[in-house]
Short mmCIF file of C-alpha atoms and ligand atoms in Angstrom, two decimals:
data_model
loop_
_atom_site.label_atom_id
_atom_site.label_comp_id
_atom_site.label_asym_id
_atom_site.label_seq_id
_atom_site.Cartn_x
_atom_site.Cartn_y
_atom_site.Cartn_z
CA MET O 1 1.78 18.46 14.46
CA ARG O 2 0.73 15.03 13.56
CA PRO O 3 2.79 14.36 10.31
CA LEU O 4 0.01 13.35 7.94
CA VAL O 5 -1.37 15.35 5.14
CA ALA O 6 -3.28 15.10 1.74
CA THR O 7 -1.61 17.07 -0.76
CA ILE O 8 -4.16 18.21 -3.49
CA ASP O 9 -2.92 19.22 -6.83
CA LEU O 10 -5.35 21.52 -8.15
CA ALA O 11 -3.31 21.89 -11.46
CA ALA O 12 -3.64 17.98 -11.98
CA ILE O 13 -7.67 18.39 -11.70
CA ARG O 14 -7.48 21.06 -14.18
CA HIS O 15 -5.49 18.79 -16.59
CA ASN O 16 -7.74 16.14 -16.01
CA TYR O 17 -10.77 17.99 -16.55
CA ALA O 18 -9.17 19.17 -20.12
CA VAL O 19 -8.38 15.38 -20.70
CA ALA O 20 -12.27 14.53 -20.52
CA LYS O 21 -12.98 17.31 -22.77
CA ARG O 22 -10.53 16.53 -25.48
CA CYS O 23 -12.17 12.84 -25.64
CA ALA O 24 -15.21 14.44 -26.71
CA PRO O 25 -14.36 17.58 -28.76
CA GLY O 26 -17.33 20.12 -28.86
CA ARG O 27 -19.26 18.36 -25.98
CA GLN O 28 -19.79 20.05 -22.49
CA ALA O 29 -19.12 18.49 -19.05
CA PHE O 30 -20.29 18.66 -15.56
CA ALA O 31 -17.44 17.99 -13.35
CA VAL O 32 -18.78 15.59 -10.74
CA VAL O 33 -17.96 17.01 -7.32
CA LYS O 34 -20.16 15.25 -4.97
CA ALA O 35 -18.93 13.55 -1.84
CA ASN O 36 -16.60 16.37 -1.24
CA ALA O 37 -15.16 16.39 -4.70
CA TYR O 38 -14.32 12.44 -3.93
CA GLY O 39 -12.39 13.60 -0.92
CA HIS O 40 -10.30 16.47 -2.53
CA GLY O 41 -12.20 19.36 -0.99
CA LEU O 42 -15.67 20.80 -2.67
CA GLY O 43 -14.65 24.48 -2.45
CA GLU O 44 -11.23 24.34 -3.53
CA VAL O 45 -11.96 21.96 -6.48
CA VAL O 46 -14.86 24.25 -7.43
CA ALA O 47 -12.90 27.14 -7.44
CA ALA O 48 -9.93 25.58 -9.35
CA LEU O 49 -12.41 24.68 -12.25
CA SER O 50 -14.56 27.65 -11.81
CA GLU O 51 -13.40 29.25 -15.10
CA GLN O 52 -13.15 25.95 -17.13
CA ALA O 53 -15.82 23.80 -16.02
CA ASP O 54 -19.21 24.07 -17.96
CA GLY O 55 -21.05 22.94 -14.79
CA PHE O 56 -20.81 20.95 -11.86
CA ALA O 57 -22.57 17.98 -10.50
CA VAL O 58 -23.50 16.82 -7.03
CA ALA O 59 -25.59 14.18 -5.18
CA CYS O 60 -27.87 16.45 -2.97
CA LEU O 61 -29.24 19.83 -2.30
CA GLU O 62 -26.70 20.46 0.64
CA GLU O 63 -23.80 20.06 -1.98
CA ALA O 64 -25.73 21.97 -4.53
CA VAL O 65 -26.08 24.85 -1.84
CA ALA O 66 -22.15 24.83 -1.31
CA VAL O 67 -21.43 24.93 -4.99
CA ARG O 68 -23.84 27.70 -5.67
CA ALA O 69 -22.14 29.81 -2.77
CA LEU O 70 -19.01 29.58 -4.69
CA HIS O 71 -20.39 29.89 -8.34
CA ALA O 72 -23.32 32.27 -8.88
CA GLU O 73 -23.91 31.33 -12.61
CA ALA O 74 -22.83 27.65 -13.11
CA ARG O 75 -25.10 24.87 -14.18
CA ILE O 76 -25.45 22.52 -11.08
CA LEU O 77 -26.83 18.99 -11.72
CA LEU O 78 -28.27 17.63 -9.03
CA LEU O 79 -27.81 13.71 -9.75
CA GLU O 80 -30.33 12.20 -7.93
CA GLY O 81 -32.87 14.87 -7.90
CA CYS O 82 -34.73 16.31 -4.85
CA PHE O 83 -35.26 13.76 -1.66
CA GLU O 84 -38.49 15.37 -0.34
CA ALA O 85 -41.13 18.04 -1.41
CA ALA O 86 -39.84 20.72 0.27
CA GLU O 87 -36.61 21.02 -1.46
CA TYR O 88 -38.13 22.16 -4.92
CA GLN O 89 -38.38 25.90 -3.80
CA LEU O 90 -34.59 25.89 -2.81
CA ALA O 91 -33.76 24.26 -5.90
CA ALA O 92 -35.59 26.71 -8.07
CA GLN O 93 -34.10 29.61 -6.20
CA LEU O 94 -30.41 28.11 -6.60
CA GLY O 95 -31.58 27.40 -10.43
CA LEU O 96 -30.32 23.90 -10.26
CA ASP O 97 -30.50 21.44 -13.22
CA LEU O 98 -32.78 18.86 -11.56
CA VAL O 99 -32.91 14.87 -12.34
CA LEU O 100 -36.33 13.46 -12.04
CA GLN O 101 -35.85 9.78 -11.51
CA GLY O 102 -38.93 8.28 -10.08
CA GLU O 103 -43.11 9.11 -9.94
CA GLN O 104 -42.95 10.70 -6.69
CA GLN O 105 -40.24 13.29 -7.79
CA VAL O 106 -42.08 14.19 -11.12
CA ALA O 107 -45.47 14.40 -8.71
CA ASP O 108 -43.51 16.84 -6.18
CA PHE O 109 -41.93 18.78 -8.82
CA LEU O 110 -45.23 19.43 -10.72
CA ALA O 111 -47.12 20.35 -7.41
CA ALA O 112 -44.50 22.93 -6.26
CA LYS O 113 -45.17 26.35 -7.26
CA LEU O 114 -41.64 27.36 -8.35
CA SER O 115 -40.27 30.83 -8.79
CA ARG O 116 -38.91 30.11 -12.09
CA PRO O 117 -38.71 27.04 -14.53
CA LEU O 118 -35.85 24.53 -14.01
CA ASN O 119 -33.73 22.65 -16.60
CA ILE O 120 -35.22 19.10 -16.07
CA TRP O 121 -33.19 15.87 -16.74
CA LEU O 122 -35.42 12.90 -17.15
CA LYS O 123 -33.60 9.69 -16.04
CA LEU O 124 -34.06 6.53 -18.00
CA ASP O 125 -33.41 3.33 -16.39
CA SER O 126 -31.33 1.97 -19.16
CA GLY O 127 -30.55 -1.42 -17.30
CA MET O 128 -28.81 -0.66 -13.84
CA HIS O 129 -32.04 -0.76 -12.13
CA ARG O 130 -31.09 1.84 -9.42
CA LEU O 131 -33.00 5.00 -10.50
CA GLY O 132 -34.90 6.19 -13.42
CA PHE O 133 -37.89 5.36 -15.53
CA SER O 134 -38.71 2.69 -18.14
CA GLU O 135 -38.95 3.60 -21.52
CA LEU O 136 -42.71 3.28 -21.41
CA GLY O 137 -42.81 5.65 -18.18
CA LEU O 138 -40.09 7.95 -19.83
CA ARG O 139 -42.31 8.58 -22.80
CA THR O 140 -45.65 9.14 -20.58
CA TRP O 141 -43.67 11.68 -18.60
CA HIS O 142 -41.93 13.51 -21.46
CA ALA O 143 -45.43 14.17 -22.97
CA ARG O 144 -46.56 15.37 -19.54
CA LEU O 145 -43.51 17.71 -18.75
CA HIS O 146 -42.90 18.87 -22.24
CA GLU O 147 -45.89 20.97 -21.95
CA ALA O 148 -45.32 22.05 -18.35
CA ALA O 149 -44.43 25.73 -17.64
CA ALA O 150 -42.29 24.73 -14.72
CA VAL O 151 -39.74 22.99 -17.27
CA ALA O 152 -37.28 25.00 -19.02
CA GLU O 153 -35.24 22.56 -20.87
CA LEU O 154 -36.27 19.07 -21.04
CA ASN O 155 -33.13 16.91 -21.11
CA LEU O 156 -32.51 13.09 -21.20
CA LEU O 157 -29.96 11.29 -18.80
CA SER O 158 -28.92 7.68 -17.88
CA HIS O 159 -26.03 5.84 -16.30
CA PHE O 160 -23.77 2.89 -17.26
CA ALA O 161 -23.67 -0.13 -14.95
CA CYS O 162 -20.59 -1.76 -16.72
CA ALA O 163 -18.81 0.97 -18.57
CA ASP O 164 -15.59 0.15 -16.37
CA GLU O 165 -15.25 -3.39 -17.98
CA ARG O 166 -14.36 -2.84 -21.55
CA GLY O 167 -16.48 -4.62 -24.16
CA HIS O 168 -19.20 -5.71 -21.61
CA GLU O 169 -22.42 -6.74 -23.37
CA MET O 170 -24.52 -4.57 -21.06
CA THR O 171 -23.09 -1.36 -22.17
CA GLU O 172 -24.28 -2.00 -25.67
CA GLN O 173 -27.78 -2.87 -24.41
CA GLN O 174 -27.80 0.20 -22.36
CA LEU O 175 -26.67 2.63 -25.14
CA GLU O 176 -29.40 1.01 -27.41
CA ALA O 177 -31.93 1.70 -24.79
CA PHE O 178 -30.92 5.43 -24.53
CA LEU O 179 -30.89 5.68 -28.40
CA GLY O 180 -34.29 4.02 -28.40
CA VAL O 181 -35.90 7.12 -26.86
CA LEU O 182 -33.99 9.79 -28.95
CA ASP O 183 -37.04 10.06 -31.20
CA LEU O 184 -38.34 12.45 -28.55
CA ASP O 185 -37.48 15.89 -28.22
CA PHE O 186 -34.90 16.48 -25.91
CA THR O 187 -32.86 19.84 -25.70
CA GLN O 188 -29.67 17.91 -24.06
CA ARG O 189 -28.58 14.45 -23.71
CA SER O 190 -26.04 12.88 -21.06
CA LEU O 191 -24.94 9.41 -20.50
CA ALA O 192 -21.05 9.30 -20.12
CA ASN O 193 -19.37 8.63 -16.72
CA SER O 194 -15.53 8.51 -16.77
CA ALA O 195 -15.22 4.96 -18.14
CA ALA O 196 -17.52 6.10 -20.94
CA ILE O 197 -15.78 9.36 -21.64
CA LEU O 198 -12.60 7.57 -22.11
CA THR O 199 -13.56 4.58 -23.99
CA ILE O 200 -16.98 4.71 -25.75
CA PRO O 201 -17.34 7.84 -28.04
CA ALA O 202 -20.85 6.92 -29.28
CA ALA O 203 -21.89 7.63 -25.45
CA HIS O 204 -20.67 10.96 -25.30
CA MET O 205 -23.80 12.88 -26.52
CA ASP O 206 -23.98 16.51 -25.26
CA TRP O 207 -22.94 16.43 -21.65
CA LEU O 208 -20.02 14.57 -20.25
CA ARG O 209 -20.24 13.52 -16.42
CA PRO O 210 -16.48 12.99 -15.56
CA GLY O 211 -15.87 11.96 -11.81
CA ILE O 212 -13.22 9.68 -11.01
CA MET O 213 -10.93 10.87 -13.96
CA LEU O 214 -10.76 14.22 -12.71
CA TYR O 215 -9.14 13.05 -9.73
CA GLY O 216 -6.47 11.33 -11.58
CA ALA O 217 -7.66 7.63 -10.85
CA THR O 218 -8.96 5.28 -13.18
CA PRO O 219 -12.47 3.54 -13.66
CA PHE O 220 -10.89 0.39 -15.16
CA ALA O 221 -9.22 -2.69 -13.44
CA GLU O 222 -6.74 -3.23 -16.25
CA LEU O 223 -5.88 0.30 -17.67
CA GLY O 224 -3.86 2.58 -15.23
CA ALA O 225 -4.37 6.42 -14.88
CA ALA O 226 -0.95 7.06 -16.40
CA GLU O 227 -1.75 5.09 -19.41
CA LEU O 228 -4.95 7.38 -19.80
CA GLY O 229 -2.94 10.45 -19.62
CA LEU O 230 -4.47 11.37 -15.96
CA GLU O 231 -2.18 13.02 -13.43
CA PRO O 232 -3.00 11.91 -9.68
CA ALA O 233 -4.49 14.64 -7.86
CA MET O 234 -4.11 13.53 -4.05
CA THR O 235 -0.77 12.47 -2.66
CA LEU O 236 -1.47 10.97 1.08
CA THR O 237 1.81 11.56 2.85
CA ALA O 238 2.60 10.35 6.58
CA GLN O 239 5.93 9.72 8.45
CA LEU O 240 7.89 7.01 10.23
CA ILE O 241 7.27 7.60 13.82
CA ALA O 242 9.05 4.57 15.11
CA CYS O 243 11.40 1.83 14.12
CA ARG O 244 12.42 -1.51 15.74
CA GLU O 245 14.07 -4.72 15.27
CA VAL O 246 11.98 -7.68 15.39
CA ALA O 247 13.47 -11.27 15.89
CA VAL O 248 12.28 -14.46 13.88
CA GLY O 249 9.04 -15.64 15.18
CA GLU O 250 8.15 -12.47 16.80
CA SER O 251 4.70 -10.76 15.94
CA VAL O 252 3.60 -7.42 14.94
CA GLY O 253 0.11 -5.34 15.55
CA TYR O 254 -3.22 -6.44 16.80
CA GLY O 255 -4.15 -10.08 16.54
CA ALA O 256 -0.49 -10.67 16.32
CA GLY O 257 -1.16 -11.68 12.85
CA TRP O 258 2.22 -10.93 11.02
CA LEU O 259 5.28 -13.17 12.00
CA ALA O 260 8.71 -12.41 11.28
CA GLN O 261 10.30 -14.88 9.00
CA ARG O 262 13.96 -13.33 9.24
CA PRO O 263 15.38 -10.82 11.61
CA SER O 264 13.21 -7.76 10.59
CA ARG O 265 13.14 -4.00 10.68
CA ILE O 266 9.59 -2.75 11.44
CA GLY O 267 8.67 0.78 10.77
CA THR O 268 5.47 2.58 12.35
CA VAL O 269 3.69 5.03 10.14
CA SER O 270 1.27 7.87 11.39
CA CYS O 271 -1.59 6.88 9.30
CA GLY O 272 -4.61 4.65 10.05
CA TYR O 273 -8.12 3.55 9.22
CA ALA O 274 -9.59 6.42 11.33
CA ASP O 275 -7.72 8.62 8.42
CA GLY O 276 -9.12 6.62 5.73
CA TYR O 277 -6.56 4.05 5.11
CA PRO O 278 -8.28 0.63 4.54
CA ARG O 279 -8.22 -1.51 7.66
CA HIS O 280 -8.64 -4.66 5.45
CA ALA O 281 -5.55 -4.06 3.60
CA PRO O 282 -3.63 -7.06 3.75
CA SER O 283 0.06 -7.48 4.60
CA GLY O 284 2.01 -6.97 1.52
CA THR O 285 -0.09 -3.97 0.27
CA PRO O 286 2.59 -1.31 -1.25
CA LEU O 287 3.70 1.83 0.41
CA LEU O 288 6.73 4.33 -0.36
CA VAL O 289 9.57 5.13 2.02
CA ARG O 290 12.20 7.25 0.68
CA GLY O 291 10.68 6.62 -2.68
CA GLN O 292 10.88 2.86 -2.54
CA ARG O 293 8.16 0.37 -2.27
CA VAL O 294 7.80 -1.35 1.23
CA ALA O 295 5.12 -3.83 2.33
CA LEU O 296 2.29 -3.50 4.90
CA ALA O 297 3.14 -5.70 7.73
CA GLY O 298 0.29 -6.65 10.33
CA ARG O 299 -3.19 -5.09 10.88
CA VAL O 300 -3.73 -1.38 10.09
CA SER O 301 -4.52 0.19 13.45
CA MET O 302 -6.81 3.32 14.00
CA ASP O 303 -3.94 5.89 13.81
CA MET O 304 -1.10 4.01 12.76
CA LEU O 305 0.22 1.12 10.55
CA THR O 306 3.25 -1.06 10.42
CA VAL O 307 5.52 -1.56 7.36
CA ASP O 308 8.53 -4.23 6.81
CA LEU O 309 11.67 -1.85 6.42
CA THR O 310 14.09 -5.01 6.32
CA ASP O 311 15.07 -4.30 2.75
CA LEU O 312 15.43 -0.76 3.28
CA PRO O 313 18.17 -0.42 5.90
CA ALA O 314 18.65 3.35 5.46
CA ALA O 315 15.19 4.01 6.60
CA ARG O 316 14.90 6.31 9.70
CA VAL O 317 12.50 7.93 11.90
CA GLY O 318 11.32 11.15 10.47
CA ASP O 319 11.12 9.77 6.76
CA GLU O 320 8.39 10.64 4.59
CA VAL O 321 5.84 7.84 3.72
CA GLN O 322 3.75 7.97 0.87
CA LEU O 323 0.47 5.96 1.41
CA TRP O 324 -0.64 6.97 -2.42
CA GLY O 325 -0.41 9.61 -4.87
CA ALA O 326 2.01 10.90 -7.29
CA GLN O 327 4.52 8.09 -7.03
CA LEU O 328 2.09 5.23 -6.06
CA PRO O 329 -1.11 5.13 -7.76
CA VAL O 330 -4.19 4.90 -5.44
CA ASP O 331 -5.54 2.21 -7.77
CA GLU O 332 -2.73 -0.01 -7.18
CA VAL O 333 -3.32 0.33 -3.22
CA ALA O 334 -6.86 -0.11 -3.89
CA ARG O 335 -6.62 -3.25 -5.73
CA ALA O 336 -4.25 -4.67 -3.22
CA ALA O 337 -7.06 -3.83 -0.46
CA GLY O 338 -9.97 -5.23 -2.59
CA THR O 339 -11.49 -2.05 -3.33
CA ILE O 340 -11.43 0.99 -5.76
CA GLY O 341 -9.73 4.03 -5.92
CA TYR O 342 -13.04 5.84 -5.49
CA GLU O 343 -13.57 4.45 -2.05
CA LEU O 344 -9.97 5.03 -0.91
CA LEU O 345 -10.22 8.87 -1.93
CA SER O 346 -13.56 9.54 -0.66
CA LYS O 347 -12.80 8.05 2.41
CA VAL O 348 -9.97 10.05 3.59
CA THR O 349 -11.40 11.50 6.78
CA GLN O 350 -11.78 14.86 8.07
CA ARG O 351 -9.13 14.48 10.31
CA VAL O 352 -6.54 14.66 7.69
CA PRO O 353 -5.53 18.21 6.61
CA ARG O 354 -5.84 19.06 2.90
CA ARG O 355 -2.81 21.19 1.50
CA TYR O 356 -3.37 22.54 -1.85
CA ARG O 357 -1.10 23.26 -4.80
CA ASN O 358 -2.36 25.40 -7.61
CA ALA O 359 0.56 25.28 -10.09
C1 PLP M 1 -20.84 9.71 -9.73
C2 PLP M 1 -21.48 9.51 -10.96
C3 PLP M 1 -20.85 10.02 -12.17
C4 PLP M 1 -19.41 10.08 -12.24
O1 PLP M 1 -18.91 8.64 -12.30
P1 PLP M 1 -17.24 8.25 -12.39
O2 PLP M 1 -17.23 6.72 -12.54
O3 PLP M 1 -16.66 8.97 -11.22
O4 PLP M 1 -16.89 9.25 -13.58
C5 PLP M 1 -21.52 10.19 -13.31
N1 PLP M 1 -22.91 10.09 -13.19
C6 PLP M 1 -23.50 9.74 -12.25
C7 PLP M 1 -25.08 9.55 -12.33
C8 PLP M 1 -23.02 9.68 -10.98
O5 PLP M 1 -23.84 9.65 -9.78
#
C-alpha cells in the first residue's frame, strides 16, 4: 500500500467548533463544510458535529443534498443560493436556508411554486463586490420579500473581504454598511467568518459562519492557529521511500534545479502534487522526518518529492514524513509555498486515503 495518508482528528474539529462558539456566547454557528469540509471529508465531519452544530453551510445544492442525507433536521445554509431556476423545488424539499444574492435569484425564487416556505438570507454587498445587493437593492427586495408567502424567516447576511488583516479599514466600512440596514426587520443576522469570529466581536450578530478555524488553521498571516487555541485537524503523513548520497555539484529532480553545495543525503518522499502538495513550494519548504525539520530539495514531482537529509544522518527508508499537521502547522507550509492553509487543505486529492480518529 502506498504510504500516504491524511489522518483527520474529528475531536479536534469538535474542539475548534466549541472555540468558535465560546468567542460569541449565546450566538449560533453554521459549521462551514463546503468543498468536502475543506478537504477533511463532508460525511465524517457532519457526523462528528451532528450533535453539537447549530447548522451547516455549503456552497451548492449538491453539497446540501449530501448534508441532508446525513442529518434530517439540521439547518443547512446554501451560501451562494441556487444557480438555476430548477433548483428551488429541491431546495424546498430539503428545507434549506437559502441565500438570495442577485436579481435573477430573487425572480426565480418568487416564480417557483414551492412546497413550503424557506428561510431566506438576503445578501448585502457591503464592499467585497462579489455577491449581494447594494443597500438600495436590499431595501427594495426586503419590502417585496417581507410579504411573500414563500418566505419563512427573512434574514440578513454579508461577508468580509479583509477580516484576516487585523485593523483593515475596509472591515470597519463593511460593518457600518451592515449596521446601516439593521433598521429593516430581519429575524436573524450573519456576518462573521473565522477571522471576524476570532477578532471582531461587534460582527458576531446572531449566526457565525466558522470555516477554516474548524479545521485548526488560521485565517491570519501573523497569528498562528495554536495561539488562537485551535487544534490541527489534518495530518498528512508519507514515508521515506528512498535515500541516496549526492556529491557536490550534482543536481536533484526535474529541471536539475537543486544543486548540492556540500556532500548531501537526499530522501525521496511518497507525496507529490497529484496528492495536493503544492508544486510551486520552493526548496527550503519545511517537512518533518523523525519529528525533525528538513527542507524540501528540488521540484515537487507528481507522486514524489525530495528532501535534504544531510543534517539528519539517522533518517532511514521507511521513516515517517509529516507534510503538515499536528507537529507542523499547515499555515507554515502554506506561507513557504506562497499560499494559504485553506488552499492546501481543500486541495488534498481523492487519491489520498483519509483515516479518522474520533477521540
Ligand atoms: C467559506 C465561507 C465562510 C467561511 O470562511 P472562513 O474564512 O473559512 O471562516 C463564511 N462565509 C461565506 C459566505 C463563505 O463563503
